[in-house]
Amino acid sequence: MDEANGTSFDYYGNKFDCSCKAKEGFIWMSVHLEKLVSIHTLKCIDGRDVSDVIGNIQQFRLRCLSMFWLQLSIITLLLLIITIFLTAFGFRHKALVLYFFMRAKHFIRGNKPLDKNEYKYDIFISYSEDDLDWVINYLCEKMSQDLELRVCFHENNFIPGLSIFDNIYNCIVESRLHLFVITHSFLKSTWGMHEMEITRNCVLRMREDENIIVLFKDEIPKSEMPSALKKVWFRVTCLKWPGDDPDIRNEHIFWAKLADATALK
């Protein structure tokens, strides 16, 4: 508009959007009333007179400001509720969230699931720190030498510099089988439960074969078994360590069963 030339505007016959989206336009019109032709004949889409809106421009501005803060409050509240929900879900299903995070990271890197004959290891062993000596010096050694298995375990195969979650996930997906040494100490281990939950998700979502072996070294009542194990109970191979049983035949039977469970099928 050129004020020096006395330019005027004739909006006759047009209907106005009198919502807050047009707030700046109405503010301009309230300042330049002398430039508007037939202002009293103009109507809003909702039926109100444009002159009424312009005549109460301060009230109109306050109403729009109130609407803005109301909308902002609703959006903030919704974001807060979503954040609380996601935080609670992540805390309750930490292992599941970590599993999908690892899957996404490997997908971005272009890593593909391995075929049966491409696994780096035959078996990955999860155990409690309290059972370290028995697992490494007896179980792993016997499985490597007598059963000729490529055994993967924390102390030997975790890569320095990678996070514990990356190492666990890598060992799971690079191993044909996964053996859990279940003891009372293992059930109290946070990492042990994470490994079991991540493994359960790998089995359910990535593999069709039954690739979990559960070795009960201690007597564990069914009521104390972790929920992650109960959910895949019918897909796992369960073995019981004979312990201090004086009958050496029971130990031979145990190793024969383990050899059968770990055989490439």
Short mmCIF file of C-alpha atoms in Angstrom, two decimals:
data_model
loop_
_atom_site.label_atom_id
_atom_site.label_comp_id
_atom_site.label_asym_id
_atom_site.label_seq_id
_atom_site.Cartn_x
_atom_site.Cartn_y
_atom_site.Cartn_z
CA MET A 1 0.00 0.00 0.00
CA ASP A 2 1.26 3.45 -0.89
CA GLU A 3 0.02 5.85 1.83
CA ALA A 4 1.27 8.93 -0.06
CA ASN A 5 -1.13 8.17 -2.92
CA GLY A 6 -4.04 7.50 -0.55
CA THR A 7 -4.49 3.92 -1.66
CA SER A 8 -7.67 2.26 -0.34
CA PHE A 9 -8.93 -1.32 -0.26
CA ASP A 10 -12.43 -2.52 -1.15
CA TYR A 11 -13.16 -6.04 0.16
CA TYR A 12 -16.86 -5.92 -0.62
CA GLY A 13 -18.37 -9.38 -1.13
CA ASN A 14 -15.45 -11.22 0.46
CA LYS A 15 -15.81 -13.27 3.62
CA PHE A 16 -12.97 -13.23 6.12
CA ASP A 17 -11.35 -15.96 8.15
CA CYS A 18 -11.72 -14.43 11.59
CA SER A 19 -9.66 -17.07 13.39
CA CYS A 20 -6.37 -16.40 15.14
CA LYS A 21 -4.54 -17.42 11.97
CA ALA A 22 -5.52 -14.02 10.54
CA LYS A 23 -4.60 -12.09 13.69
CA GLU A 24 -1.83 -10.02 12.09
CA GLY A 25 -4.14 -9.03 9.23
CA PHE A 26 -6.82 -7.76 11.62
CA ILE A 27 -4.24 -5.81 13.62
CA TRP A 28 -3.13 -4.11 10.41
CA MET A 29 -6.77 -3.38 9.49
CA SER A 30 -7.45 -1.81 12.91
CA VAL A 31 -4.57 0.61 12.34
CA HIS A 32 -5.62 1.48 8.75
CA LEU A 33 -9.43 1.75 9.04
CA GLU A 34 -9.46 4.86 6.84
CA LYS A 35 -8.09 2.78 3.96
CA LEU A 36 -10.88 0.19 4.10
CA VAL A 37 -14.03 0.63 1.98
CA SER A 38 -17.41 -0.66 3.19
CA ILE A 39 -15.89 -2.14 6.37
CA HIS A 40 -19.32 -2.37 8.03
CA THR A 41 -20.65 -4.63 5.29
CA LEU A 42 -17.92 -7.24 5.64
CA LYS A 43 -18.67 -10.58 7.27
CA CYS A 44 -16.61 -13.36 8.80
CA ILE A 45 -16.97 -16.95 7.61
CA ASP A 46 -18.55 -17.79 10.99
CA GLY A 47 -21.17 -15.02 10.58
CA ARG A 48 -19.68 -12.31 12.77
CA ASP A 49 -19.19 -8.73 11.54
CA VAL A 50 -15.59 -7.90 10.65
CA SER A 51 -16.12 -4.46 12.18
CA ASP A 52 -16.90 -6.08 15.55
CA VAL A 53 -13.63 -8.02 15.47
CA ILE A 54 -11.64 -4.92 14.53
CA GLY A 55 -13.48 -2.79 17.10
CA ASN A 56 -12.50 -5.23 19.86
CA ILE A 57 -9.01 -5.93 18.56
CA GLN A 58 -7.45 -6.02 22.05
CA GLN A 59 -9.95 -8.65 23.20
CA PHE A 60 -9.31 -10.57 19.97
CA ARG A 61 -5.55 -10.49 20.59
CA LEU A 62 -5.95 -11.65 24.19
CA ARG A 63 -8.22 -14.51 23.10
CA CYS A 64 -5.65 -15.60 20.52
CA LEU A 65 -2.88 -15.38 23.10
CA SER A 66 -4.93 -17.52 25.49
CA MET A 67 -5.52 -20.06 22.72
CA PHE A 68 -1.79 -20.15 22.02
CA TRP A 69 -0.90 -20.88 25.64
CA LEU A 70 -3.68 -23.46 25.90
CA GLN A 71 -2.39 -25.28 22.82
CA LEU A 72 1.20 -25.06 24.08
CA SER A 73 0.14 -26.45 27.48
CA ILE A 74 -1.70 -29.37 25.85
CA ILE A 75 1.28 -30.20 23.61
CA THR A 76 3.67 -29.97 26.58
CA LEU A 77 1.43 -32.23 28.67
CA LEU A 78 1.19 -34.79 25.86
CA LEU A 79 4.98 -34.77 25.39
CA LEU A 80 5.43 -35.22 29.14
CA ILE A 81 3.01 -38.17 29.20
CA ILE A 82 4.75 -39.77 26.20
CA THR A 83 8.16 -39.25 27.83
CA ILE A 84 7.00 -40.82 31.10
CA PHE A 85 5.46 -43.76 29.21
CA LEU A 86 8.59 -44.36 27.12
CA THR A 87 10.82 -44.07 30.19
CA ALA A 88 8.69 -46.56 32.12
CA PHE A 89 8.56 -48.93 29.13
CA GLY A 90 12.31 -48.67 28.63
CA PHE A 91 12.97 -49.36 32.32
CA ARG A 92 10.61 -52.33 32.41
CA HIS A 93 11.75 -53.78 29.07
CA LYS A 94 15.37 -52.64 29.08
CA ALA A 95 16.68 -55.79 27.40
CA LEU A 96 14.07 -55.57 24.63
CA VAL A 97 14.93 -51.93 23.95
CA LEU A 98 18.64 -52.79 23.87
CA TYR A 99 17.96 -55.69 21.53
CA PHE A 100 16.14 -53.50 18.99
CA PHE A 101 18.81 -50.81 19.38
CA MET A 102 21.52 -53.37 18.55
CA ARG A 103 19.49 -54.75 15.63
CA ALA A 104 19.05 -51.24 14.23
CA LYS A 105 22.76 -50.50 14.59
CA HIS A 106 23.76 -53.72 12.84
CA PHE A 107 21.16 -53.09 10.11
CA ILE A 108 22.58 -49.62 9.45
CA ARG A 109 26.05 -51.16 9.21
CA GLY A 110 24.72 -53.68 6.69
CA ASN A 111 25.34 -56.75 8.87
CA LYS A 112 23.17 -59.72 7.90
CA PRO A 113 22.12 -62.78 9.96
CA LEU A 114 24.54 -65.67 9.57
CA ASP A 115 23.73 -69.04 8.07
CA LYS A 116 24.37 -72.21 10.07
CA ASN A 117 27.75 -72.80 8.44
CA GLU A 118 28.94 -69.20 8.81
CA TYR A 119 28.95 -68.89 12.61
CA LYS A 120 32.25 -67.79 14.14
CA TYR A 121 31.62 -69.87 17.28
CA ASP A 122 29.77 -73.08 18.02
CA ILE A 123 28.55 -71.98 21.42
CA PHE A 124 28.45 -68.86 23.61
CA ILE A 125 28.43 -69.50 27.36
CA SER A 126 26.73 -67.14 29.83
CA TYR A 127 27.53 -67.55 33.51
CA SER A 128 27.89 -65.74 36.81
CA GLU A 129 31.22 -64.30 37.92
CA ASP A 130 31.02 -66.59 40.96
CA ASP A 131 31.13 -69.64 38.66
CA LEU A 132 34.07 -68.32 36.62
CA ASP A 133 36.64 -70.89 37.77
CA TRP A 134 34.41 -73.93 37.12
CA VAL A 135 33.20 -72.64 33.76
CA ILE A 136 36.61 -71.69 32.32
CA ASN A 137 38.87 -74.32 33.83
CA TYR A 138 36.49 -77.24 33.54
CA LEU A 139 33.43 -76.72 31.34
CA CYS A 140 35.02 -74.64 28.55
CA GLU A 141 38.19 -76.72 28.49
CA LYS A 142 36.28 -80.00 28.27
CA MET A 143 33.92 -78.67 25.58
CA SER A 144 36.86 -77.36 23.53
CA GLN A 145 39.02 -80.47 23.83
CA ASP A 146 36.60 -83.40 24.14
CA LEU A 147 33.67 -82.05 22.10
CA GLU A 148 35.89 -80.00 19.75
CA LEU A 149 33.63 -76.96 19.97
CA ARG A 150 34.60 -73.36 19.26
CA VAL A 151 33.62 -71.86 22.60
CA CYS A 152 32.89 -68.15 23.11
CA PHE A 153 32.94 -66.66 26.61
CA HIS A 154 33.40 -63.28 28.26
CA GLU A 155 37.01 -63.47 29.44
CA ASN A 156 38.31 -64.80 26.15
CA ASN A 157 36.19 -63.25 23.40
CA PHE A 158 34.79 -59.89 24.53
CA ILE A 159 36.49 -57.09 22.57
CA PRO A 160 38.05 -54.26 24.66
CA GLY A 161 36.59 -50.87 23.79
CA LEU A 162 33.14 -52.17 22.89
CA SER A 163 30.27 -51.72 25.32
CA ILE A 164 29.12 -54.74 27.33
CA PHE A 165 25.87 -54.74 25.32
CA ASP A 166 27.71 -54.72 21.98
CA ASN A 167 29.91 -57.60 23.12
CA ILE A 168 26.96 -59.65 24.37
CA TYR A 169 24.96 -59.05 21.19
CA ASN A 170 27.93 -59.86 18.94
CA CYS A 171 28.63 -63.12 20.78
CA ILE A 172 24.96 -64.12 20.58
CA VAL A 173 24.58 -63.52 16.84
CA GLU A 174 28.00 -64.98 16.00
CA SER A 175 27.36 -68.22 17.92
CA ARG A 176 25.38 -71.19 16.67
CA LEU A 177 24.24 -72.09 20.20
CA HIS A 178 23.90 -70.33 23.53
CA LEU A 179 24.47 -72.12 26.83
CA PHE A 180 23.38 -70.66 30.16
CA VAL A 181 24.99 -72.00 33.33
CA ILE A 182 22.15 -71.49 35.78
CA THR A 183 23.10 -71.14 39.43
CA HIS A 184 21.72 -69.11 42.32
CA SER A 185 24.46 -66.55 41.63
CA PHE A 186 23.46 -66.28 37.97
CA LEU A 187 19.84 -65.56 38.88
CA LYS A 188 21.04 -62.67 41.05
CA SER A 189 23.18 -61.26 38.24
CA THR A 190 21.75 -58.25 36.38
CA TRP A 191 23.91 -58.92 33.33
CA GLY A 192 22.88 -62.56 33.33
CA MET A 193 19.22 -61.60 33.12
CA HIS A 194 19.96 -59.09 30.34
CA GLU A 195 21.79 -61.76 28.34
CA MET A 196 18.91 -64.19 28.78
CA GLU A 197 16.31 -61.63 27.69
CA ILE A 198 18.35 -60.51 24.67
CA THR A 199 18.90 -64.15 23.71
CA ARG A 200 15.18 -64.86 24.03
CA ASN A 201 14.42 -62.00 21.63
CA CYS A 202 17.07 -63.23 19.19
CA VAL A 203 15.53 -66.70 19.21
CA LEU A 204 11.98 -65.43 18.77
CA ARG A 205 12.73 -62.83 16.09
CA MET A 206 15.85 -64.01 14.25
CA ARG A 207 16.04 -67.79 14.40
CA GLU A 208 13.69 -70.70 13.96
CA ASP A 209 15.94 -73.42 15.39
CA GLU A 210 16.12 -74.34 19.06
CA ASN A 211 19.52 -72.94 19.94
CA ILE A 212 19.39 -72.43 23.72
CA ILE A 213 20.87 -74.94 26.16
CA VAL A 214 20.22 -74.48 29.87
CA LEU A 215 22.63 -76.19 32.26
CA PHE A 216 21.32 -76.30 35.82
CA LYS A 217 24.42 -76.49 38.00
CA ASP A 218 22.42 -75.79 41.16
CA GLU A 219 19.04 -77.06 42.26
CA ILE A 220 16.67 -74.29 41.15
CA PRO A 221 12.96 -74.50 42.05
CA LYS A 222 10.64 -73.73 39.14
CA SER A 223 9.24 -70.75 41.06
CA GLU A 224 12.70 -69.11 41.00
CA MET A 225 13.28 -69.50 37.27
CA PRO A 226 13.48 -66.19 35.38
CA SER A 227 10.49 -65.19 33.28
CA ALA A 228 12.70 -64.95 30.16
CA LEU A 229 13.47 -68.67 30.52
CA LYS A 230 9.87 -69.63 31.19
CA LYS A 231 8.76 -67.89 27.99
CA VAL A 232 10.99 -70.10 25.83
CA TRP A 233 10.86 -73.21 28.03
CA PHE A 234 9.56 -75.45 25.23
CA ARG A 235 12.30 -74.28 22.85
CA VAL A 236 15.30 -74.97 25.08
CA THR A 237 17.37 -78.05 25.90
CA CYS A 238 17.68 -78.54 29.65
CA LEU A 239 20.58 -80.43 31.24
CA LYS A 240 21.32 -81.05 34.91
CA TRP A 241 24.87 -81.18 36.19
CA PRO A 242 25.30 -84.30 38.38
CA GLY A 243 27.39 -82.34 40.86
CA ASP A 244 29.01 -84.45 43.56
CA ASP A 245 27.17 -87.62 42.56
CA PRO A 246 29.63 -90.47 43.31
CA ASP A 247 28.30 -92.48 40.36
CA ILE A 248 30.67 -91.54 37.54
CA ARG A 249 28.19 -92.90 35.02
CA ASN A 250 25.90 -89.92 35.61
CA GLU A 251 28.68 -87.55 34.56
CA HIS A 252 29.28 -89.62 31.42
CA ILE A 253 25.56 -89.43 30.66
CA PHE A 254 25.66 -85.64 31.12
CA TRP A 255 28.51 -85.24 28.62
CA ALA A 256 26.83 -87.56 26.14
CA LYS A 257 23.66 -85.45 26.31
CA LEU A 258 25.65 -82.22 25.93
CA ALA A 259 27.48 -83.67 22.93
CA ASP A 260 24.16 -84.56 21.33
CA ALA A 261 22.68 -81.12 22.09
CA THR A 262 25.65 -79.31 20.57
CA ALA A 263 26.03 -81.52 17.50
CA LEU A 264 25.60 -79.70 14.18
CA LYS A 265 22.18 -80.69 12.85
#
